[in-house]
Structures are given as structure tokens and as C-alpha cells.
mmCIF file of C-alpha atoms and ligand atoms in Angstrom:
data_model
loop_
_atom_site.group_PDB
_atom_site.id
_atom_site.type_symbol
_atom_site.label_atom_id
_atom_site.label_comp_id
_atom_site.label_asym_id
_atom_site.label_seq_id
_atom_site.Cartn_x
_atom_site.Cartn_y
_atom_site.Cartn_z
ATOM 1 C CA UNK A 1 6.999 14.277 -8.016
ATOM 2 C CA UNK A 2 7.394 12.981 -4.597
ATOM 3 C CA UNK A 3 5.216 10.898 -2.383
ATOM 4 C CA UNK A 4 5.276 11.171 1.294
ATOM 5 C CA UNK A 5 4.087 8.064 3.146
ATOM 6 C CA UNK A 6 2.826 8.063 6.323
ATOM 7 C CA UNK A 7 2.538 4.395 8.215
ATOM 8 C CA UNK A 8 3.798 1.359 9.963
ATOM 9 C CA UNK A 9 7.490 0.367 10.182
ATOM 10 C CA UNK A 10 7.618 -3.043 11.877
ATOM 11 C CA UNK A 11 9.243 -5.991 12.745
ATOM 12 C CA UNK A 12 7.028 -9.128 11.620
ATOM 13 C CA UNK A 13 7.020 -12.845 12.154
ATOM 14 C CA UNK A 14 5.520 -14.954 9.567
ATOM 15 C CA UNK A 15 4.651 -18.358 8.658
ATOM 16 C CA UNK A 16 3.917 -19.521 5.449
ATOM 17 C CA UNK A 17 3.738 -23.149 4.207
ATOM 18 C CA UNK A 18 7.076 -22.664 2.958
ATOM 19 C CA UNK A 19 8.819 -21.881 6.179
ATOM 20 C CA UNK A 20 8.808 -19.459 8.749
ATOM 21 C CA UNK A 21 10.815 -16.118 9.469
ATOM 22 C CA UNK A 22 11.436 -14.512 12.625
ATOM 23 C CA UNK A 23 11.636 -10.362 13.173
ATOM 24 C CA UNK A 24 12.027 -9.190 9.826
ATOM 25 C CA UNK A 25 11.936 -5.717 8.608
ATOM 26 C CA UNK A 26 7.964 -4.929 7.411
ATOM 27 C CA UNK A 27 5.614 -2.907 7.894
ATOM 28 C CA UNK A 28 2.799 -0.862 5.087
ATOM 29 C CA UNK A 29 5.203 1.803 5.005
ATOM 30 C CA UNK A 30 8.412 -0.103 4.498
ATOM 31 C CA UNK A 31 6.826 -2.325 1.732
ATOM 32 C CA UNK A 32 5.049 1.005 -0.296
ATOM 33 C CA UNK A 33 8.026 2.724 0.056
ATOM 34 C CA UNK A 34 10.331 0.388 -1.556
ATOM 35 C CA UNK A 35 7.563 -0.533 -4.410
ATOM 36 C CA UNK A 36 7.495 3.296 -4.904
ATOM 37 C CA UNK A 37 11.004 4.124 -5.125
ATOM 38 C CA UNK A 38 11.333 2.700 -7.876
ATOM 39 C CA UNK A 39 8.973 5.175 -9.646
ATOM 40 C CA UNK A 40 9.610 8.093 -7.644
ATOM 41 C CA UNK A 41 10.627 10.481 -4.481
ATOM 42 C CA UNK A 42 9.728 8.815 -1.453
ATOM 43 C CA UNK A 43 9.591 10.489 1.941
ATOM 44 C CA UNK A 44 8.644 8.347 4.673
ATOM 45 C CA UNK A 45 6.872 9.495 8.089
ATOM 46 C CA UNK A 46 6.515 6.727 11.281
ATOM 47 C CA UNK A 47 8.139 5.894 14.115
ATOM 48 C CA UNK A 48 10.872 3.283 15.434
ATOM 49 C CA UNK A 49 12.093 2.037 18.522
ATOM 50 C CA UNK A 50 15.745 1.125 19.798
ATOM 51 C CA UNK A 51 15.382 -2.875 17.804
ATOM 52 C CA UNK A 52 15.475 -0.447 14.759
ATOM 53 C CA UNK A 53 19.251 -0.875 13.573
ATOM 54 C CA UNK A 54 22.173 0.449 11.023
ATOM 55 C CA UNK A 55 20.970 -2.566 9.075
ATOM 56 C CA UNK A 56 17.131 -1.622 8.881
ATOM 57 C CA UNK A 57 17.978 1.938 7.709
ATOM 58 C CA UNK A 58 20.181 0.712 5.593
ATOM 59 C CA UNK A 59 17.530 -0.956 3.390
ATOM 60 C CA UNK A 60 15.830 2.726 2.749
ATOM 61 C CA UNK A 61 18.949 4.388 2.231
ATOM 62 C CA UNK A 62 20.080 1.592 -0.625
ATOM 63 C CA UNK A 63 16.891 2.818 -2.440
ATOM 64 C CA UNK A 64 17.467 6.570 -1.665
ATOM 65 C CA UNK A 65 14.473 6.875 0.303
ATOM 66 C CA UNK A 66 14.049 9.989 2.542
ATOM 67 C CA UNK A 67 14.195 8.568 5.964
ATOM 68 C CA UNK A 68 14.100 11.990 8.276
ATOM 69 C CA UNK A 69 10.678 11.626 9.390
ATOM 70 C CA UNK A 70 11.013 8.340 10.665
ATOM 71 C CA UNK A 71 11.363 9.881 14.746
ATOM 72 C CA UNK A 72 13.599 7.403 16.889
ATOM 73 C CA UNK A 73 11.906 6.658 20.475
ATOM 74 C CA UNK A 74 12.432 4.978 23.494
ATOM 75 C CA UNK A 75 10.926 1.398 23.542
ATOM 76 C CA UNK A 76 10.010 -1.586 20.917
ATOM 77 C CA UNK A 77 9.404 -0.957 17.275
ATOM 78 C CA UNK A 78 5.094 -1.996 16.366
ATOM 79 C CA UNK A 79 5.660 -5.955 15.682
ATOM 80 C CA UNK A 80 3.684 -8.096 14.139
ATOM 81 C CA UNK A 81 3.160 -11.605 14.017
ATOM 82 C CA UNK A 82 0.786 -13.726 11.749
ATOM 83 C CA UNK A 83 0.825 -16.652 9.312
ATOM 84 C CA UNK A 84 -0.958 -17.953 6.270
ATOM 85 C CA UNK A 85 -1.380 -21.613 7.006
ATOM 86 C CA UNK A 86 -4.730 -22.065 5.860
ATOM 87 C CA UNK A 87 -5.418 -19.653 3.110
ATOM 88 C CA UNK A 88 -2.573 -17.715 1.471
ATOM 89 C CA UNK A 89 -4.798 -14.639 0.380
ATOM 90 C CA UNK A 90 -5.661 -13.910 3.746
ATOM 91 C CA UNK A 91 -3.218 -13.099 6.842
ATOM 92 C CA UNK A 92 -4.292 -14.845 10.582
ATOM 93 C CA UNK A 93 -2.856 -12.052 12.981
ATOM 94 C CA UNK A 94 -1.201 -14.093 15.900
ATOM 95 C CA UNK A 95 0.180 -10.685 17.831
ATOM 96 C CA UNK A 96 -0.135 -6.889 16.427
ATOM 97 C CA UNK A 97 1.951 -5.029 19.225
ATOM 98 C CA UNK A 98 1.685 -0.853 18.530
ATOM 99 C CA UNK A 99 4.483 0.074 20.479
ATOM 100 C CA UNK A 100 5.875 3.155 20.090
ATOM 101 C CA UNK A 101 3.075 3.696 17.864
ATOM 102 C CA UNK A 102 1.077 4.156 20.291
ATOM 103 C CA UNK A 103 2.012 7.964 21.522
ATOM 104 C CA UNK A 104 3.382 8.697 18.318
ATOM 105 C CA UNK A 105 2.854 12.176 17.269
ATOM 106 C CA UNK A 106 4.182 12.834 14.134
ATOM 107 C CA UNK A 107 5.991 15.476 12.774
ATOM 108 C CA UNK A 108 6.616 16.527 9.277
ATOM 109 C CA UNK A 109 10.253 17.423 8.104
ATOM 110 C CA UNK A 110 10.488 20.433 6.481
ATOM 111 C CA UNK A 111 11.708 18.953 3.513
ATOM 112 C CA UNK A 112 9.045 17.209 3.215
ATOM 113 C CA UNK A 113 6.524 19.936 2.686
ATOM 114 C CA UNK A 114 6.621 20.365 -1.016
ATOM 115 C CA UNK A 115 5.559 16.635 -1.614
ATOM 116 C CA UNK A 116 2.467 16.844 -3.745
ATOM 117 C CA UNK A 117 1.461 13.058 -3.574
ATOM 118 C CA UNK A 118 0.425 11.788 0.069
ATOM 119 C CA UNK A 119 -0.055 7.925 0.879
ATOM 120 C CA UNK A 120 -1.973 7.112 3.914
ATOM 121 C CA UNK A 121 -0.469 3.577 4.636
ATOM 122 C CA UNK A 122 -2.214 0.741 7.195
ATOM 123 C CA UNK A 123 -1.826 2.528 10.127
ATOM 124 C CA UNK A 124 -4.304 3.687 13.234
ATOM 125 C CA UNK A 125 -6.678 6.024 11.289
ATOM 126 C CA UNK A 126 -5.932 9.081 13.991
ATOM 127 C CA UNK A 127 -2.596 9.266 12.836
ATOM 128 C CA UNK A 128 -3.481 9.132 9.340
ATOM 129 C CA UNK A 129 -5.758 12.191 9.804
ATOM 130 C CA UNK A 130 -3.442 14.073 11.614
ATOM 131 C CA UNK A 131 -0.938 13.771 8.800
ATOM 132 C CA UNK A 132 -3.464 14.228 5.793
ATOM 133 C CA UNK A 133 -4.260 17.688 8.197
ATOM 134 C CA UNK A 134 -0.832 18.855 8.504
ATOM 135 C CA UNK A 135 -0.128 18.531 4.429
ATOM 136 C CA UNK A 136 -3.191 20.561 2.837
ATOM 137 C CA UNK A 137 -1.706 21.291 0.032
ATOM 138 C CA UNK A 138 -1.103 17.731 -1.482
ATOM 139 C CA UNK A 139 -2.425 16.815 -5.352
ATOM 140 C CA UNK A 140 -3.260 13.647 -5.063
ATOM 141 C CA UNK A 141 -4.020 11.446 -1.698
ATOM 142 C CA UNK A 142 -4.338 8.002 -1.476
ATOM 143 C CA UNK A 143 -5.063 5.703 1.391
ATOM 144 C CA UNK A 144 -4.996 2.070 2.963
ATOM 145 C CA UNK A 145 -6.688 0.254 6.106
ATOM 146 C CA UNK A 146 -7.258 -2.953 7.364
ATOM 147 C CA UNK A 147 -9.805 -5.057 9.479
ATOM 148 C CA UNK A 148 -8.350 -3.920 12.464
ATOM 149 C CA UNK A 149 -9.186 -0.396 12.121
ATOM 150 C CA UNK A 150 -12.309 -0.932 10.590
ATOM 151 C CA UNK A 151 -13.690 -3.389 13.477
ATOM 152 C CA UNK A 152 -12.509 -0.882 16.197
ATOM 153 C CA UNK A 153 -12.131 2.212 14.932
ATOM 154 C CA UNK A 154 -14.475 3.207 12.375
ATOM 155 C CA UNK A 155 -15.424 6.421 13.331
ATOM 156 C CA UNK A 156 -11.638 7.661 12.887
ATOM 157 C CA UNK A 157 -11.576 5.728 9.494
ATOM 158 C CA UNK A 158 -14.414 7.228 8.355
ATOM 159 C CA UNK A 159 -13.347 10.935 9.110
ATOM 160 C CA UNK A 160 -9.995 9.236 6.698
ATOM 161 C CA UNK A 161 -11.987 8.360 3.880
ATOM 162 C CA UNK A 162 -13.677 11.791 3.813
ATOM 163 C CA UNK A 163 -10.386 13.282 2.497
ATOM 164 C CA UNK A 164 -9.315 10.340 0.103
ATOM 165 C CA UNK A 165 -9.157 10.222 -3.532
ATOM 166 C CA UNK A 166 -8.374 6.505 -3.558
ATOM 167 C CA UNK A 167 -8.824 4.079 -1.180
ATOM 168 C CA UNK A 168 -6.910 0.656 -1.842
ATOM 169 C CA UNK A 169 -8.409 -2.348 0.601
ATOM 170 C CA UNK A 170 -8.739 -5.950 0.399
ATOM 171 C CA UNK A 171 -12.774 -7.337 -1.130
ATOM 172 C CA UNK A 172 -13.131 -8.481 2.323
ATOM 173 C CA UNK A 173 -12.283 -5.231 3.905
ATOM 174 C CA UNK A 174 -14.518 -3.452 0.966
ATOM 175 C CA UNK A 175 -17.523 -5.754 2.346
ATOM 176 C CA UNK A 176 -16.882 -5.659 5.582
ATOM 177 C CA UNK A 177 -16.790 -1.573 5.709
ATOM 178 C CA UNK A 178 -19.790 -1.482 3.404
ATOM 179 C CA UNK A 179 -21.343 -4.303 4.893
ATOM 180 C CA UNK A 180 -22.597 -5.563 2.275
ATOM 181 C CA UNK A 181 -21.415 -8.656 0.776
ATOM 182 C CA UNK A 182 -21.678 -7.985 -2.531
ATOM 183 C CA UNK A 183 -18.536 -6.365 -4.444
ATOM 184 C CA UNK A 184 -20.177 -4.005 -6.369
ATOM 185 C CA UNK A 185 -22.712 -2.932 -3.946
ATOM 186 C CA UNK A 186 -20.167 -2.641 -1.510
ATOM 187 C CA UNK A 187 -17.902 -0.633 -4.120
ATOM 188 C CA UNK A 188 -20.767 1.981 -4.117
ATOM 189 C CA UNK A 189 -21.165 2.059 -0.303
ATOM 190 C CA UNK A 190 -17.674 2.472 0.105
ATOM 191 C CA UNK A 191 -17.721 5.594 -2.364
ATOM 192 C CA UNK A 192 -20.482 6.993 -0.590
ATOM 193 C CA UNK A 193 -18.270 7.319 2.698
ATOM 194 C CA UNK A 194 -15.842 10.052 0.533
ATOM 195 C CA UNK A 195 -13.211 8.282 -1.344
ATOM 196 C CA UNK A 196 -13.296 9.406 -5.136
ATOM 197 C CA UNK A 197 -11.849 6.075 -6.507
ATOM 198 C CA UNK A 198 -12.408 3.015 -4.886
ATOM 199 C CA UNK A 199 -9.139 -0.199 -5.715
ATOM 200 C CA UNK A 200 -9.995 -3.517 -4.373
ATOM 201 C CA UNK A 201 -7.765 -5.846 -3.651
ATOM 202 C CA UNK A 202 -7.896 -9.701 -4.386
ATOM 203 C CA UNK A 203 -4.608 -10.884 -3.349
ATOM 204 C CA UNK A 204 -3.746 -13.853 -5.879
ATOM 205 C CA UNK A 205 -6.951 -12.851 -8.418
ATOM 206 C CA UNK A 206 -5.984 -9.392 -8.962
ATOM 207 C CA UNK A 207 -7.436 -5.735 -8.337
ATOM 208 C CA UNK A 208 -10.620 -3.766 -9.408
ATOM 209 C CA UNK A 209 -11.148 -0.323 -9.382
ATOM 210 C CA UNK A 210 -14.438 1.461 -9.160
ATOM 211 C CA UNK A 211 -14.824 4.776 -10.074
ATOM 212 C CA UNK A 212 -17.531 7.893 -9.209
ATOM 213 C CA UNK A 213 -18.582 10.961 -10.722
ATOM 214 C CA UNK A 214 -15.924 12.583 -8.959
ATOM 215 C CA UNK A 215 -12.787 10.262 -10.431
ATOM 216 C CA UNK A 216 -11.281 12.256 -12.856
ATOM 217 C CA UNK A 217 -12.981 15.808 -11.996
ATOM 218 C CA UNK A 218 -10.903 19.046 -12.623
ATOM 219 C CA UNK A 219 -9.014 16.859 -14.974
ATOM 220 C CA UNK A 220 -10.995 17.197 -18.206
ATOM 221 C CA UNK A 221 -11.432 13.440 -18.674
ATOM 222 C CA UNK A 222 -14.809 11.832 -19.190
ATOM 223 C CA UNK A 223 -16.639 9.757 -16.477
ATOM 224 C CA UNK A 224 -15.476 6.317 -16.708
ATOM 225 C CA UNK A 225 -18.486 4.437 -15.805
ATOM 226 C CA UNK A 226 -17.467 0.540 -15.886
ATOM 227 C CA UNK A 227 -14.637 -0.749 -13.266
ATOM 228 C CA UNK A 228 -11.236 -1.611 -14.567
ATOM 229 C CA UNK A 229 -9.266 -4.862 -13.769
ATOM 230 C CA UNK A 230 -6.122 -5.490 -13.499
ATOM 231 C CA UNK A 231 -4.488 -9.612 -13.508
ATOM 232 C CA UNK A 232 -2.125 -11.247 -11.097
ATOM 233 C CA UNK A 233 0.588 -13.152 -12.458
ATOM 234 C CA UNK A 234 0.001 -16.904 -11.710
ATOM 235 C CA UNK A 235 2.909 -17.522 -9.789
ATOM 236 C CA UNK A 236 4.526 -20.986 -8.809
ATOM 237 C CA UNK A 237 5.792 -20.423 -5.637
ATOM 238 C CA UNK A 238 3.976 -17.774 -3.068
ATOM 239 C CA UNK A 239 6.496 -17.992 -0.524
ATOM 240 C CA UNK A 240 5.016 -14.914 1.670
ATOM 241 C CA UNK A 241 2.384 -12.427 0.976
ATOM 242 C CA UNK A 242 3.011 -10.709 3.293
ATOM 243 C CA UNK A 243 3.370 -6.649 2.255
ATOM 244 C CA UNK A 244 1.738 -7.835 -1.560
ATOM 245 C CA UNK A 245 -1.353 -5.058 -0.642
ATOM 246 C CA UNK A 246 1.420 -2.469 0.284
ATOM 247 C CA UNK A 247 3.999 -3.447 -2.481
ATOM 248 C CA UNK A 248 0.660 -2.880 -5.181
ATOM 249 C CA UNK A 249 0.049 0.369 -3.252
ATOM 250 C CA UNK A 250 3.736 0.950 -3.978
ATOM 251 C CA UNK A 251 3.801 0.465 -7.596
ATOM 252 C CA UNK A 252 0.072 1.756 -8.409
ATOM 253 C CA UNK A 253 1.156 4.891 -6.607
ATOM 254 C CA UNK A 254 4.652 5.148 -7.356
ATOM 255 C CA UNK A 255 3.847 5.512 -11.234
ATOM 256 C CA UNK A 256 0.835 7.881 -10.839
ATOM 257 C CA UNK A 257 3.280 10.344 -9.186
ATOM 258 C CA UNK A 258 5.756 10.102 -12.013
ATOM 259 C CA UNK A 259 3.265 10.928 -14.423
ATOM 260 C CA UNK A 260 2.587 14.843 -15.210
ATOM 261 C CA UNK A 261 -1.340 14.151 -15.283
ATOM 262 C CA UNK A 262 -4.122 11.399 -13.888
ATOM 263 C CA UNK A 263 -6.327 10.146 -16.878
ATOM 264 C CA UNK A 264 -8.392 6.994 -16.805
ATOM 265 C CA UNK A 265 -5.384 5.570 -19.270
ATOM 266 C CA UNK A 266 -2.762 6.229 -16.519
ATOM 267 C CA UNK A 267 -4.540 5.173 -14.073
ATOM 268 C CA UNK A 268 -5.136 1.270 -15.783
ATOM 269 C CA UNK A 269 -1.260 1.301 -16.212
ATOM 270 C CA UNK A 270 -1.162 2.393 -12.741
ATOM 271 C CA UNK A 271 -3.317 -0.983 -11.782
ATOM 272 C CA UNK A 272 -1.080 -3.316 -13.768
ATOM 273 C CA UNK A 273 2.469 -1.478 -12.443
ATOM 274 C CA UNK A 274 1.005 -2.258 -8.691
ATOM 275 C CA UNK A 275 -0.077 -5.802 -9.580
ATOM 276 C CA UNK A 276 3.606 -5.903 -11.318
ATOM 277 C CA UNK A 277 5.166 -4.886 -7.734
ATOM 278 C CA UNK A 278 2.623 -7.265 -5.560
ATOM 279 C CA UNK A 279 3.843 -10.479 -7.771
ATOM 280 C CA UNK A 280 7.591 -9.391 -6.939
ATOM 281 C CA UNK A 281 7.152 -8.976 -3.429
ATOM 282 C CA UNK A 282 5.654 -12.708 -2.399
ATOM 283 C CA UNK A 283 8.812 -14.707 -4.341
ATOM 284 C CA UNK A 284 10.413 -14.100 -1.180
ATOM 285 C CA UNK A 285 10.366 -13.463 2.749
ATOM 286 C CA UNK A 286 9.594 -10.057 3.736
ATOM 287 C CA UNK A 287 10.987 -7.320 2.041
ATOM 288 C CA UNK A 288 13.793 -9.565 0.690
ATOM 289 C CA UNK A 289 13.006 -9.567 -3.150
ATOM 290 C CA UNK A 290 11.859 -5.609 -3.354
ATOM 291 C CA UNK A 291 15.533 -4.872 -1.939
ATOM 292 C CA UNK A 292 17.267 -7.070 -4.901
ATOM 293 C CA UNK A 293 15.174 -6.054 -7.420
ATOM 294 C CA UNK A 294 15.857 -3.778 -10.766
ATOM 295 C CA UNK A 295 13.969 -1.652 -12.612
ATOM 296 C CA UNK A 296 14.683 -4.032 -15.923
ATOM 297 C CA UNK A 297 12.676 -6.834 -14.407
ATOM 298 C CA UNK A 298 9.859 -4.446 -13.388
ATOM 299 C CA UNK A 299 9.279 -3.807 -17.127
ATOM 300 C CA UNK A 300 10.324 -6.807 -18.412
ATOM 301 C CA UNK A 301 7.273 -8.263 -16.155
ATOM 302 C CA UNK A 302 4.820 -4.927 -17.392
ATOM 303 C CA UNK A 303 5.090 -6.772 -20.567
ATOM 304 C CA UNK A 304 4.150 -10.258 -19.524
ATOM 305 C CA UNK A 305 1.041 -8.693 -17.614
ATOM 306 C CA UNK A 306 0.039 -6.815 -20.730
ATOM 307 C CA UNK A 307 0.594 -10.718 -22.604
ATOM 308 C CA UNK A 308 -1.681 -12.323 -19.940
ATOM 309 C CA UNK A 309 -4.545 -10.658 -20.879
ATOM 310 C CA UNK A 310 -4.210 -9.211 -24.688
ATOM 311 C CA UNK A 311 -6.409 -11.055 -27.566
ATOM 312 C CA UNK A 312 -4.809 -9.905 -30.403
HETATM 313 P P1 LIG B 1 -0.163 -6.369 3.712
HETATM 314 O O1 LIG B 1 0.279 -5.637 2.477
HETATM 315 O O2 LIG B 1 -1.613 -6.155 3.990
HETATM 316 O O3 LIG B 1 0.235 -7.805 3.694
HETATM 317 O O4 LIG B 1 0.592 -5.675 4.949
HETATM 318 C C1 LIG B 1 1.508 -6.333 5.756
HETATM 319 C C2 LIG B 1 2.184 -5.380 6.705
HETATM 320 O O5 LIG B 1 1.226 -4.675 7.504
HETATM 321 C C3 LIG B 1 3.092 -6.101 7.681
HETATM 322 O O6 LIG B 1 4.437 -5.809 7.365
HETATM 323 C C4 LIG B 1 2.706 -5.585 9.076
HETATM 324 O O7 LIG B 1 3.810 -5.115 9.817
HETATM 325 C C5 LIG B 1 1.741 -4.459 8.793
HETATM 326 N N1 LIG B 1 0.606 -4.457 9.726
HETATM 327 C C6 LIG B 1 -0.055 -5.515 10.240
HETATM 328 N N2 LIG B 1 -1.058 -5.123 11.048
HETATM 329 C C7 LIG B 1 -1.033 -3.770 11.061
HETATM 330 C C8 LIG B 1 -1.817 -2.757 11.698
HETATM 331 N N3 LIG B 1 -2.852 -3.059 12.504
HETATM 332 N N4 LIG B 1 -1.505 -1.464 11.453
HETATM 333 C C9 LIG B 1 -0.488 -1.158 10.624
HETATM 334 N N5 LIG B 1 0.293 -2.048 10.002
HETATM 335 C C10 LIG B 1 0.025 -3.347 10.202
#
């Protein structure tokens, strides 16, 4: 079944204490698209400037991902700049430039239309609306934000989360939306504000998920009551993290929509194939190891997460 993503397609600079890259192709969109693909359809919805090249299209066509919603305008591509020099779990922003974000107004393809899993990716929440609006007919809808929506914008957001099933943030986007500092207080605050399922996000420890009453409703399956955890893989090397939230987003999504229903025993496999995609994409620079990568060493890495964690 195919997902249709709506979100940023960038160009970022990044520093990390293992070097620094200039202009690179990112972007939440770019990143969960890729991590997707491998699972799935993907049909991607944003907007690009003139920088946007042959060679930047080219990575989404390598991965057969549905590019005709991404409009072409006149002007810069969003760009964003920030580094990790301090704490590699947590991005400094240096410059977030919206560009032709900014008057986007998107449009969806026809072809796009019969997608019946929608991913709201970190973009301004007004946009995200508008898209979750114009697709009524979707299964399943998942979303993303980010401190900079939720400091400025949170009346938009919260009009977002009305219409989510799952919301996937970062714990210190969960506490700061819930204020509450607390994770599982927080967890319930944030389900109060709409989303059905709540995945948090804790960049080099993992991801949580907290459910409601309203998880698995419709489906037949029981309440799950407890949250659900999934590992990170201990890596090495973290040479960028940059896209890890999206790239989970990616996976966790990805292999929900290739499944014909959503029970609670999809949905933990769903946790560990995301965590599977955020380990890939921090080995190297922006998108760089998502574009090389097969689907052997996805699974071949399923199985090492499942080793991490198994007693017997
Ligand atoms: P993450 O998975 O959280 O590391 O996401 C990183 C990506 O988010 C980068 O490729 C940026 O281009 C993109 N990004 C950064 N700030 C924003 C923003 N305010 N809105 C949308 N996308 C953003």
C-alpha cells in the first residue's frame, strides 16, 4: 500500500565531530522517503527551488519514489544549517531558511489519491493540515514535528494532532508539548491533545511507544495497556544524526503500510524496523548511506536488534 509524504526537502549543512558537510540533500521528507521505500510505495508532496538539480532527483528516482508532487518554484530550496558539537542526540539549529516553503500551497497529484497511508513529515503545521484535509480518505495517518513548531506555532500543531493516529517526536519535544517533564506524564498529555498512539524518540537510547484506548480500535485487538520499547544499536561511529528521527519514521512506517492489518504485534516490529533504518542512516553524511543501502542488510540488522535484547 502506498504512503504519501508530505514535508521538507532541503539542503542542510552539518557539523558533527567527525567533520563537516556543506549543502547536502536532506530534509524529513527526503530521509522518510528513502527509509520507506524500501518497504513500500512512496509518493512524496513539497516543494523545491532552482538549487534543486538532475542530481537531487536523481536520488528519488534510484529508489523509484514518486516524485510528481514535488512543485518546482522560483527561488532557494528551505536550507538548513545546524551541528552536533556538544551533544550528538540533540541538533543546535545555526540557520532554518523556509524558502519557497514559505508560499507553498500544495497540490496533490492525481495519482496520488488512492494512497491509503499519509505521513505528516517536520514541516510548518499549516501545511500539514492542509494536506491531511485534502486526503480524507487515508487508513492510517501518522505525523512528525519539532521544537520549532511547537515554540511558535502551537495552535496550528495542535489542530495536527487532532487528526493523528501516531505522533513520532523526540522525549524533549514530548515534554516540552506536554509540559511536563516527566515521560510518562507527558505521554498522557500528549494523547490527550488527539493522537491515538504516541512514539517517542530517544535518539541513541531508542523509542517508546504509548498507547490509548483508542490504539488499536476498529481493529479487534485488545487494549495494550503497558508502552513498548524498542533498542538502538550501539554504534561505533555516529558520524551524523542528522535525518535518524525521519529515517525511524521511514522504516516504522514503511513496514506498517506493507502489512495487510495494524495489531499491537506489527506494530513492535514496526518499532524495531524504524530503529533498524535510524542506525543506518547516522554511519554516514546526510542521506549518503540510505542511498547505498540493500534490503539484505536491513534484515540482516532486524536480526541483530531482535539478538540485542532476547533472553533466551
Ligand atoms: P531529524 O530526523 O530530526 O534529524 O531531521 C533532520 C531534517 O529536518 C534535516 O534534513 C532538515 O532539513 C529538516 N528540518 C530542520 N528544521 C526543520 C523545520 N523547521 N521544518 C522542517 N524540516 C526541518
Amino acid at each position: 500500500m502506498a504512503i504519501t509524504v508530505v514535508g521538507s526537502v532541503a539542503f542542510d549543512s552539518i557539523e558533527t565531530p567527525a567533520g563537516r558537510q556543506d549543502r547536502c540533500l536532506g530534509g524529513a521528507a527526503t530521509y522518510f522517503s528513502l527509509a520507506a521505500s524500501f518497504f513500500t510505495d512512496v509518493r512524496v508532496i513539497a516543494v523545491v527551488g532552482e538549487d534543486f538539480g538532475p542530481a537531487e532527483e536523481a536520488v528519488f528516482n534510484a529508489r523509484r519514489i514518486d516524485t510528481r508532487g514535488i512543485e518546482r518554484a522560483a527561488g532557494k530550496s528551505f536550507f538548513w544549517e545546524g551541528s552536533y558539537l556538544d551533544n550528538l542526540n540533540e541538533a543546535k539549529t545555526h540557520i532554518t531558511d523556509l524558502n519557497v516553503f514559505a508560499a507553498f500551497e500544495p497540490k496533490i497529484p492525481d495519482a496520488y489519491r488512492d494512497s491509503e497511508f499519509l505521513f505528516l513529515a517536520n514541516i510548518d503545521p499549516v501545511l500539514q493540515r492542509r494536506v491531511r484535509e485534502a486526503m480524507p480518505d487515508v487508513k492510517l495517518v501518522a505525523g512528525d514535528t519539532m521544537n520549532y513548531w511547537i515554540k511558535d506555532h502551537l495552535a496550528a500543531l495542535k489542530q495536527v494532532l487532532k487528526g493523528l493516529d501516531v505522533l513520532l517526536i523526540n522525549d524533549t519535544e514530548a515534554r516540552m508539548l506536554a509540559g511536563n517533564n516527566n515521560l510518562v506524564q507527558a505521554a498522557r498529555g500528549v494523547l490527550a491533545m488527539g493522537p491515538k498512539t504516541l512514539v517517542v524518540k530517544h535518539g541513541e537510547y531508542g523509542a517508546t511507544a504509548f498507547f490509548s484506548d483508542r490504539s488499536f480500535s476498529g481493529s479487534g485487538e485488545a487494549l495494550v495497556s503497558h508502552p513498548f520499547r524498542a533498542p538502538a544499536l550501539p554504534l561505533e561511529e555516529v558520524v551524523d544524526p542528522t535525518g535518524a528521527g525521519d529515517s525511524f519514521a521511514g522504516g516504522f512506517f514503511g513496514y506498517l503500510a506493507s502489512q495487510s492489518e495494524l495489531t499491537p504485534a506489527k506494530f513492535r516490529r514496526a518499532m524495531f524496523y524504524g530503529s533498524v533504518m535510524g542506525s543506518f542512516a547516522v554511519e554516514r553524511f546526510g542521506t549518503a548511506r540510505l542511498q547505498e543501502l540493500t534490503r539484505q542488510e536491513i534484515d540482516e540488522r532486524f536480526i541483530l536488534f531482535r539478538e540485542l535484547t532476547h533472553l533466551d
